[in-house]
Amino acid sequence: MHSIAIVGFGGIGNWHANNIMEMDETGLAGVYDINPKRTELAASKGIAVYPDYEALLADASIDTVIVATPNNFHKSLSIQALQAGKNVICEKPVMMNAKELQEVLAVAKEAGKLFAPHQNRRWDRDFNIVKNVLDSGVIGKPFYIESRVQGAKGIPGDWRCVKEAGGGMLYDWGVHLIDQIMWYVDSPVTEVYTHMLSVKFEDVDDNFKLMLRFENGLSALIEVDTYTFINLPRWHVSCTEGTMVVDNWDCDGRIVKAKTVEFNWEEGIVYTAAGPTKTMAPRPKESIEELPLPEVSVDCKDYYRNFARAAQGVEELIVQPWQALRVMKVIDAAFESGQKGGCVKCHI
Ligand code: NAD
């Protein structure tokens, strides 16, 4: 059984603990948190508590440490764990920038230990529905993907509002959405443009739109918005032979496919609800068909199973450190674009 300990027993630390205790392949050695209220909560659930981080790292029974603290502590806690001979699963954003990640990866290499970011949203159902449809080729090749998440409550009033702690939405949700798109698109990112706002919180971004252009011609819009009361679809994907929409987290949505890519244009102008227009007149009904979204089954616990098997040397990591480095480089470029304005040309 793969033995795991957690540093930072907050919202996500608690979630990790529940997952680890539910699986046969993993066991929870214990947790450490600087806040005694959190360790009291852990103890009340029958979880072992370490008095400090050094005690946790000194426990020879632990294979892997999960770093689940606010973002600005990820680097030092990860390095300490690697140097103590532990594998590390680090919460996202794995570091504050690409340079920090390169330093940590060098330590992991020297220690001969695994280091992987927790990009659990690769196992999200909505994302896997999109990936399934695109991989099947049923609506041809994608040329433009919109991926967005929207809330109406602003940012929780915790460290997520504080710049030095790694607050803001590019680090928080942005990293998940960028990771999903970059994992799917097998091509370098060549342009990054960010439109960044601080609508309710001066210190950090709480609303951004990020345009990525890939070398293979695909473009993607990634949008995170914390203050919208009417949501746009979670996914809107334009392909050469159709369009797919996933409306929400329940994965309602549909595919509209061109039955015949070619069709006969009307003679002369067409009178439509939009007035006289030939371009925006609806397609002939017989030239399109509607399909349901496919069913997919996913299990986010496969993340831990894969990590444990990779630590035994019997499987490749699904979330690779070099992939995290590409994502961090895009985040660096996104901040540069958002702060200076204009598009950042790159080859990431
Ligand atoms: P949180 O504030 O709920 O919990 C953080 C915990 O870390 C707190 O209990 C705090 O006391 C503790 N802590 C702070 N500094 C510490 C230190 N130096 N040593 C030990 N403990 C320390 O925050 P959260 O929502 O659980 O987020 C934590 C991390 O998890 C962040 O990096 C966040 O981005 C990430 N996260 C990931 C997901 C995901 O889906 N992968 C979801 C939520 C949060």
Short mmCIF file of C-alpha atoms and ligand atoms in Angstrom, two decimals:
data_model
loop_
_atom_site.label_atom_id
_atom_site.label_comp_id
_atom_site.label_asym_id
_atom_site.label_seq_id
_atom_site.Cartn_x
_atom_site.Cartn_y
_atom_site.Cartn_z
CA MET A 1 0.00 0.00 0.00
CA HIS A 2 1.31 3.46 -0.96
CA SER A 3 1.66 5.55 2.22
CA ILE A 4 0.80 9.24 1.89
CA ALA A 5 0.97 12.18 4.32
CA ILE A 6 -0.55 15.62 3.79
CA VAL A 7 0.85 19.04 4.70
CA GLY A 8 -1.97 21.60 4.81
CA PHE A 9 -5.24 20.14 6.04
CA GLY A 10 -7.57 22.81 4.63
CA GLY A 11 -10.29 22.43 2.01
CA ILE A 12 -8.35 20.36 -0.50
CA GLY A 13 -6.19 18.63 2.13
CA ASN A 14 -9.37 17.23 3.67
CA TRP A 15 -10.57 16.11 0.21
CA HIS A 16 -7.26 14.31 -0.42
CA ALA A 17 -7.50 12.61 2.99
CA ASN A 18 -10.99 11.29 2.23
CA ASN A 19 -9.90 9.96 -1.18
CA ILE A 20 -6.76 8.30 0.16
CA MET A 21 -8.64 6.61 3.01
CA GLU A 22 -11.31 5.31 0.59
CA MET A 23 -8.84 3.52 -1.71
CA ASP A 24 -7.26 0.09 -1.25
CA GLU A 25 -4.07 1.12 -3.05
CA THR A 26 -3.25 4.04 -0.69
CA GLY A 27 -3.06 4.66 3.04
CA LEU A 28 -3.05 7.94 4.98
CA ALA A 29 -0.06 8.12 7.37
CA GLY A 30 -1.17 11.46 8.87
CA VAL A 31 -1.29 15.22 8.39
CA TYR A 32 0.41 18.41 9.52
CA ASP A 33 -1.09 21.93 9.48
CA ILE A 34 0.12 25.16 11.09
CA ASN A 35 -3.40 25.90 12.26
CA PRO A 36 -4.25 23.87 15.42
CA LYS A 37 -7.97 24.07 14.60
CA ARG A 38 -7.30 22.09 11.44
CA THR A 39 -5.21 19.45 13.19
CA GLU A 40 -7.92 19.14 15.88
CA LEU A 41 -10.41 18.48 13.09
CA ALA A 42 -8.09 15.83 11.61
CA ALA A 43 -7.67 14.15 15.01
CA SER A 44 -11.46 14.17 15.52
CA LYS A 45 -11.72 12.15 12.30
CA GLY A 46 -9.23 9.59 13.64
CA ILE A 47 -6.35 10.86 11.45
CA ALA A 48 -2.83 10.85 12.93
CA VAL A 49 -1.39 14.35 13.42
CA TYR A 50 2.32 15.24 13.32
CA PRO A 51 3.46 17.98 15.75
CA ASP A 52 5.52 19.68 13.03
CA TYR A 53 6.65 19.23 9.43
CA GLU A 54 10.04 17.86 10.49
CA ALA A 55 8.31 15.03 12.39
CA LEU A 56 6.22 14.22 9.33
CA LEU A 57 9.30 14.12 7.11
CA ALA A 58 11.16 11.95 9.63
CA ASP A 59 8.50 9.21 9.38
CA ALA A 60 10.27 6.54 7.30
CA SER A 61 6.97 4.77 6.52
CA ILE A 62 5.80 7.64 4.26
CA ASP A 63 6.31 7.23 0.50
CA THR A 64 4.71 10.47 -0.67
CA VAL A 65 3.87 13.91 0.72
CA ILE A 66 0.97 15.92 -0.67
CA VAL A 67 1.61 19.67 -0.43
CA ALA A 68 -1.83 21.28 -0.01
CA THR A 69 -1.07 24.71 1.44
CA PRO A 70 -1.57 28.17 -0.11
CA ASN A 71 0.53 28.56 -3.25
CA ASN A 72 3.44 30.60 -1.85
CA PHE A 73 4.50 27.68 0.41
CA HIS A 74 4.55 25.04 -2.35
CA LYS A 75 8.21 25.53 -3.26
CA SER A 76 9.87 25.34 0.18
CA LEU A 77 7.64 22.51 1.45
CA SER A 78 8.20 20.47 -1.74
CA ILE A 79 11.98 20.92 -1.61
CA GLN A 80 12.09 19.89 2.07
CA ALA A 81 10.07 16.74 1.33
CA LEU A 82 12.16 15.75 -1.70
CA GLN A 83 15.37 16.26 0.27
CA ALA A 84 13.94 14.06 3.02
CA GLY A 85 13.58 11.27 0.43
CA LYS A 86 9.83 11.56 -0.20
CA ASN A 87 7.94 11.68 -3.49
CA VAL A 88 5.80 14.82 -3.79
CA ILE A 89 2.34 15.51 -5.15
CA CYS A 90 2.01 19.28 -5.16
CA GLU A 91 -1.25 21.17 -5.45
CA LYS A 92 -1.82 23.49 -8.37
CA PRO A 93 -0.55 25.99 -9.36
CA VAL A 94 2.46 23.81 -8.76
CA MET A 95 4.71 26.89 -8.31
CA MET A 96 4.44 30.66 -8.71
CA ASN A 97 6.46 30.66 -11.97
CA ALA A 98 8.47 28.46 -14.32
CA LYS A 99 11.82 29.32 -12.71
CA GLU A 100 10.67 28.06 -9.31
CA LEU A 101 9.46 24.85 -10.91
CA GLN A 102 12.78 24.32 -12.67
CA GLU A 103 14.56 24.65 -9.29
CA VAL A 104 12.23 22.09 -7.68
CA LEU A 105 12.56 19.66 -10.60
CA ALA A 106 16.35 19.85 -10.26
CA VAL A 107 16.02 18.91 -6.56
CA ALA A 108 13.67 16.02 -7.46
CA LYS A 109 16.17 14.74 -10.02
CA GLU A 110 19.03 14.91 -7.54
CA ALA A 111 16.94 13.12 -4.90
CA GLY A 112 15.74 10.53 -7.43
CA LYS A 113 12.14 11.12 -6.35
CA LEU A 114 8.89 11.76 -8.22
CA PHE A 115 7.40 15.24 -8.26
CA ALA A 116 4.01 15.78 -9.90
CA PRO A 117 1.38 18.51 -9.85
CA HIS A 118 -2.18 17.66 -8.84
CA GLN A 119 -3.95 18.42 -12.12
CA ASN A 120 -7.06 16.47 -11.14
CA ARG A 121 -9.29 18.24 -13.64
CA ARG A 122 -7.88 16.04 -16.39
CA TRP A 123 -10.41 13.57 -14.92
CA ASP A 124 -13.40 15.97 -15.13
CA ARG A 125 -16.43 14.57 -16.98
CA ASP A 126 -17.08 17.70 -19.08
CA PHE A 127 -13.47 17.79 -20.29
CA ASN A 128 -13.47 14.08 -21.08
CA ILE A 129 -16.70 14.42 -23.09
CA VAL A 130 -15.04 17.15 -25.17
CA LYS A 131 -11.87 15.07 -25.58
CA ASN A 132 -13.89 11.99 -26.53
CA VAL A 133 -15.81 13.85 -29.26
CA LEU A 134 -12.67 15.49 -30.65
CA ASP A 135 -10.67 12.23 -30.58
CA SER A 136 -13.53 10.45 -32.42
CA GLY A 137 -13.33 12.96 -35.29
CA VAL A 138 -17.15 12.93 -35.59
CA ILE A 139 -17.24 16.71 -36.21
CA GLY A 140 -13.87 16.94 -37.91
CA LYS A 141 -10.87 18.91 -36.67
CA PRO A 142 -11.21 21.68 -34.05
CA PHE A 143 -10.09 25.16 -35.03
CA TYR A 144 -11.40 27.19 -32.06
CA ILE A 145 -12.14 26.07 -28.49
CA GLU A 146 -13.75 28.16 -25.76
CA SER A 147 -13.33 26.86 -22.21
CA ARG A 148 -14.74 28.98 -19.40
CA VAL A 149 -15.83 28.88 -15.79
CA GLN A 150 -17.99 31.57 -14.26
CA GLY A 151 -19.21 32.28 -10.74
CA ALA A 152 -21.19 35.14 -9.19
CA LYS A 153 -19.72 35.37 -5.66
CA GLY A 154 -16.32 36.97 -6.28
CA ILE A 155 -13.20 35.39 -4.75
CA PRO A 156 -13.49 33.80 -1.27
CA GLY A 157 -12.06 36.26 1.27
CA ASP A 158 -8.98 34.12 2.04
CA TRP A 159 -5.41 33.90 0.72
CA ARG A 160 -6.88 33.75 -2.81
CA CYS A 161 -7.34 37.58 -2.59
CA VAL A 162 -3.69 38.14 -1.60
CA LYS A 163 -1.10 38.57 -4.36
CA GLU A 164 1.95 37.39 -2.34
CA ALA A 165 0.10 34.20 -1.37
CA GLY A 166 -0.43 33.35 -5.05
CA GLY A 167 -3.99 34.63 -5.19
CA GLY A 168 -6.04 35.44 -8.27
CA MET A 169 -7.90 33.41 -10.84
CA LEU A 170 -5.10 32.79 -13.36
CA TYR A 171 -3.31 30.73 -10.69
CA ASP A 172 -6.50 29.27 -9.26
CA TRP A 173 -8.80 28.10 -12.09
CA GLY A 174 -6.65 29.29 -14.99
CA VAL A 175 -4.01 26.63 -14.38
CA HIS A 176 -6.62 23.83 -14.61
CA LEU A 177 -8.13 25.10 -17.85
CA ILE A 178 -4.72 25.78 -19.44
CA ASP A 179 -3.51 22.30 -18.42
CA GLN A 180 -6.59 20.64 -19.98
CA ILE A 181 -6.17 22.44 -23.31
CA MET A 182 -2.39 21.95 -23.46
CA TRP A 183 -2.74 18.27 -22.62
CA TYR A 184 -5.22 17.82 -25.46
CA VAL A 185 -3.47 19.95 -28.13
CA ASP A 186 -0.27 18.31 -29.30
CA SER A 187 1.39 21.46 -30.64
CA PRO A 188 3.51 24.34 -29.25
CA VAL A 189 1.86 27.55 -28.03
CA THR A 190 3.04 30.43 -30.23
CA GLU A 191 0.96 33.39 -29.00
CA VAL A 192 -0.44 34.35 -25.60
CA TYR A 193 -2.77 37.31 -25.08
CA THR A 194 -4.47 38.10 -21.77
CA HIS A 195 -7.22 40.57 -20.95
CA MET A 196 -7.10 40.80 -17.16
CA LEU A 197 -9.39 42.67 -14.78
CA SER A 198 -9.62 43.23 -11.03
CA VAL A 199 -13.37 43.85 -10.77
CA LYS A 200 -13.94 43.36 -7.03
CA PHE A 201 -10.41 42.75 -5.70
CA GLU A 202 -7.67 45.32 -6.33
CA ASP A 203 -4.74 43.08 -5.47
CA VAL A 204 -5.41 40.14 -7.80
CA ASP A 205 -7.07 39.20 -11.10
CA ASP A 206 -10.68 38.08 -10.62
CA ASN A 207 -11.70 38.10 -14.29
CA PHE A 208 -9.53 37.18 -17.25
CA LYS A 209 -9.72 36.10 -20.85
CA LEU A 210 -6.69 34.32 -22.24
CA MET A 211 -6.22 33.64 -25.95
CA LEU A 212 -3.77 30.90 -26.92
CA ARG A 213 -2.68 30.26 -30.48
CA PHE A 214 -1.02 26.94 -31.27
CA GLU A 215 1.48 26.22 -34.04
CA ASN A 216 -0.94 23.76 -35.69
CA GLY A 217 -3.44 26.60 -36.30
CA LEU A 218 -5.83 25.89 -33.40
CA SER A 219 -6.86 28.81 -31.16
CA ALA A 220 -8.34 28.61 -27.67
CA LEU A 221 -10.08 31.12 -25.44
CA ILE A 222 -9.81 30.43 -21.73
CA GLU A 223 -12.04 32.58 -19.53
CA VAL A 224 -12.42 32.72 -15.76
CA ASP A 225 -14.91 35.14 -14.30
CA THR A 226 -15.96 35.42 -10.66
CA TYR A 227 -18.71 38.03 -11.01
CA THR A 228 -21.19 36.99 -13.71
CA PHE A 229 -24.86 36.30 -13.02
CA ILE A 230 -25.79 34.69 -16.34
CA ASN A 231 -23.33 32.04 -17.48
CA LEU A 232 -22.10 31.27 -20.97
CA PRO A 233 -21.51 27.57 -21.83
CA ARG A 234 -18.68 25.73 -20.06
CA TRP A 235 -17.37 24.61 -23.50
CA HIS A 236 -18.07 25.83 -27.04
CA VAL A 237 -16.00 24.00 -29.63
CA SER A 238 -15.88 24.86 -33.34
CA CYS A 239 -14.73 22.12 -35.69
CA THR A 240 -14.46 21.73 -39.47
CA GLU A 241 -17.65 19.62 -39.62
CA GLY A 242 -19.73 20.80 -36.69
CA THR A 243 -19.99 22.47 -33.29
CA MET A 244 -20.19 21.09 -29.76
CA VAL A 245 -21.54 22.80 -26.67
CA VAL A 246 -21.27 21.61 -23.07
CA ASP A 247 -23.51 23.97 -21.13
CA ASN A 248 -22.69 23.27 -17.52
CA TRP A 249 -21.11 20.95 -14.91
CA ASP A 250 -24.04 18.54 -15.33
CA CYS A 251 -22.79 18.13 -18.89
CA ASP A 252 -26.00 19.14 -20.64
CA GLY A 253 -25.22 20.04 -24.21
CA ARG A 254 -25.33 18.92 -27.82
CA ILE A 255 -23.47 18.46 -31.04
CA VAL A 256 -24.66 19.90 -34.33
CA LYS A 257 -22.97 18.22 -37.26
CA ALA A 258 -22.88 19.21 -40.93
CA LYS A 259 -24.37 16.21 -42.79
CA THR A 260 -23.01 17.63 -46.01
CA VAL A 261 -20.16 20.09 -45.75
CA GLU A 262 -21.03 21.50 -49.21
CA PHE A 263 -24.57 22.80 -49.98
CA ASN A 264 -26.22 25.09 -52.53
CA TRP A 265 -26.39 28.78 -51.59
CA GLU A 266 -29.71 30.53 -52.21
CA GLU A 267 -30.00 32.74 -55.28
CA GLY A 268 -29.90 36.40 -54.21
CA ILE A 269 -30.49 37.91 -50.76
CA VAL A 270 -32.37 35.95 -48.05
CA TYR A 271 -34.93 37.60 -45.77
CA THR A 272 -34.39 36.33 -42.19
CA ALA A 273 -35.21 37.35 -38.61
CA ALA A 274 -31.89 39.21 -38.79
CA GLY A 275 -33.10 41.17 -41.82
CA PRO A 276 -31.74 40.71 -45.33
CA THR A 277 -28.57 38.59 -45.15
CA LYS A 278 -27.15 35.74 -47.17
CA THR A 279 -24.19 34.93 -44.86
CA MET A 280 -26.14 34.57 -41.61
CA ALA A 281 -29.25 32.91 -43.03
CA PRO A 282 -29.76 29.47 -41.44
CA ARG A 283 -28.31 26.42 -43.13
CA PRO A 284 -30.78 24.16 -44.99
CA LYS A 285 -32.29 21.82 -42.34
CA GLU A 286 -31.47 18.72 -44.39
CA SER A 287 -27.74 19.64 -44.35
CA ILE A 288 -27.35 19.32 -40.54
CA GLU A 289 -28.06 16.76 -37.83
CA GLU A 290 -28.09 16.96 -34.03
CA LEU A 291 -26.29 14.37 -31.89
CA PRO A 292 -26.26 13.88 -28.12
CA LEU A 293 -23.05 14.21 -26.13
CA PRO A 294 -21.42 10.83 -25.44
CA GLU A 295 -21.48 9.22 -21.99
CA VAL A 296 -18.03 9.02 -20.42
CA SER A 297 -17.02 7.53 -17.12
CA VAL A 298 -14.14 9.02 -15.12
CA ASP A 299 -12.67 8.51 -11.65
CA CYS A 300 -10.47 11.22 -10.17
CA LYS A 301 -8.94 8.62 -7.82
CA ASP A 302 -7.11 7.25 -10.87
CA TYR A 303 -4.72 10.18 -10.31
CA TYR A 304 -3.42 8.61 -7.05
CA ARG A 305 -3.46 5.06 -8.49
CA ASN A 306 -1.29 6.22 -11.38
CA PHE A 307 1.08 8.13 -9.07
CA ALA A 308 1.49 5.11 -6.76
CA ARG A 309 2.21 2.80 -9.72
CA ALA A 310 4.65 5.33 -11.20
CA ALA A 311 6.47 5.47 -7.84
CA GLN A 312 6.83 1.66 -8.02
CA GLY A 313 8.28 2.12 -11.52
CA VAL A 314 5.55 0.11 -13.27
CA GLU A 315 3.71 2.95 -15.03
CA GLU A 316 4.45 6.37 -16.56
CA LEU A 317 3.06 9.41 -14.73
CA ILE A 318 -0.06 10.76 -16.49
CA VAL A 319 0.62 14.30 -15.23
CA GLN A 320 4.24 14.77 -16.23
CA PRO A 321 6.49 17.47 -14.68
CA TRP A 322 7.54 18.70 -18.16
CA GLN A 323 3.87 19.30 -18.94
CA ALA A 324 3.56 21.36 -15.75
CA LEU A 325 6.62 23.34 -16.85
CA ARG A 326 4.96 24.19 -20.19
CA VAL A 327 1.82 25.29 -18.31
CA MET A 328 3.88 27.48 -15.93
CA LYS A 329 5.65 29.09 -18.90
CA VAL A 330 2.27 29.92 -20.44
CA ILE A 331 1.13 31.38 -17.10
CA ASP A 332 4.32 33.52 -16.98
CA ALA A 333 3.54 34.75 -20.52
CA ALA A 334 -0.13 35.32 -19.59
CA PHE A 335 0.85 37.55 -16.65
CA GLU A 336 3.32 39.42 -18.89
CA SER A 337 0.61 40.04 -21.50
CA GLY A 338 -2.02 40.95 -18.89
CA GLN A 339 0.25 43.42 -17.11
CA LYS A 340 2.05 45.05 -20.06
CA GLY A 341 -0.73 44.69 -22.64
CA GLY A 342 -0.30 43.16 -26.09
CA CYS A 343 0.39 39.68 -27.32
CA VAL A 344 3.44 37.66 -26.18
CA LYS A 345 5.04 35.65 -29.01
CA CYS A 346 6.56 32.42 -27.79
CA HIS A 347 7.31 28.78 -28.60
CA ILE A 348 6.23 26.78 -25.53
P1 NAD B 1 -7.22 26.35 2.50
O1 NAD B 1 -6.95 27.74 2.95
O2 NAD B 1 -8.59 25.77 2.70
O3 NAD B 1 -6.20 25.34 3.22
C1 NAD B 1 -4.82 25.58 3.31
C2 NAD B 1 -4.33 24.97 4.61
O4 NAD B 1 -2.91 25.07 4.64
C3 NAD B 1 -4.86 25.68 5.85
O5 NAD B 1 -5.45 24.76 6.74
C4 NAD B 1 -3.62 26.35 6.45
O6 NAD B 1 -3.66 26.43 7.86
C5 NAD B 1 -2.52 25.40 5.99
N1 NAD B 1 -1.19 26.01 5.91
C6 NAD B 1 -0.85 27.24 5.48
N2 NAD B 1 0.49 27.39 5.51
C7 NAD B 1 1.01 26.23 5.98
C8 NAD B 1 2.33 25.78 6.24
N3 NAD B 1 3.38 26.55 5.98
N4 NAD B 1 2.49 24.54 6.73
C9 NAD B 1 1.41 23.74 6.99
N5 NAD B 1 0.15 24.12 6.77
C10 NAD B 1 -0.07 25.35 6.25
O7 NAD B 1 -6.81 26.28 0.98
P2 NAD B 1 -7.24 25.16 -0.06
O8 NAD B 1 -8.45 25.59 -0.78
O9 NAD B 1 -7.21 23.83 0.59
O10 NAD B 1 -6.02 25.29 -1.11
C11 NAD B 1 -4.76 24.76 -0.81
C12 NAD B 1 -4.03 24.45 -2.10
O11 NAD B 1 -4.80 23.53 -2.86
C13 NAD B 1 -3.81 25.65 -3.01
O12 NAD B 1 -2.59 25.51 -3.69
C14 NAD B 1 -4.96 25.58 -3.99
O13 NAD B 1 -4.68 26.19 -5.23
C15 NAD B 1 -5.11 24.09 -4.15
N6 NAD B 1 -6.45 23.64 -4.51
C16 NAD B 1 -6.57 22.70 -5.47
C17 NAD B 1 -7.81 22.25 -5.85
C18 NAD B 1 -7.89 21.23 -6.94
O14 NAD B 1 -9.00 20.94 -7.41
N7 NAD B 1 -6.79 20.61 -7.33
C19 NAD B 1 -8.96 22.74 -5.23
C20 NAD B 1 -8.81 23.68 -4.21
C21 NAD B 1 -7.55 24.11 -3.85
#
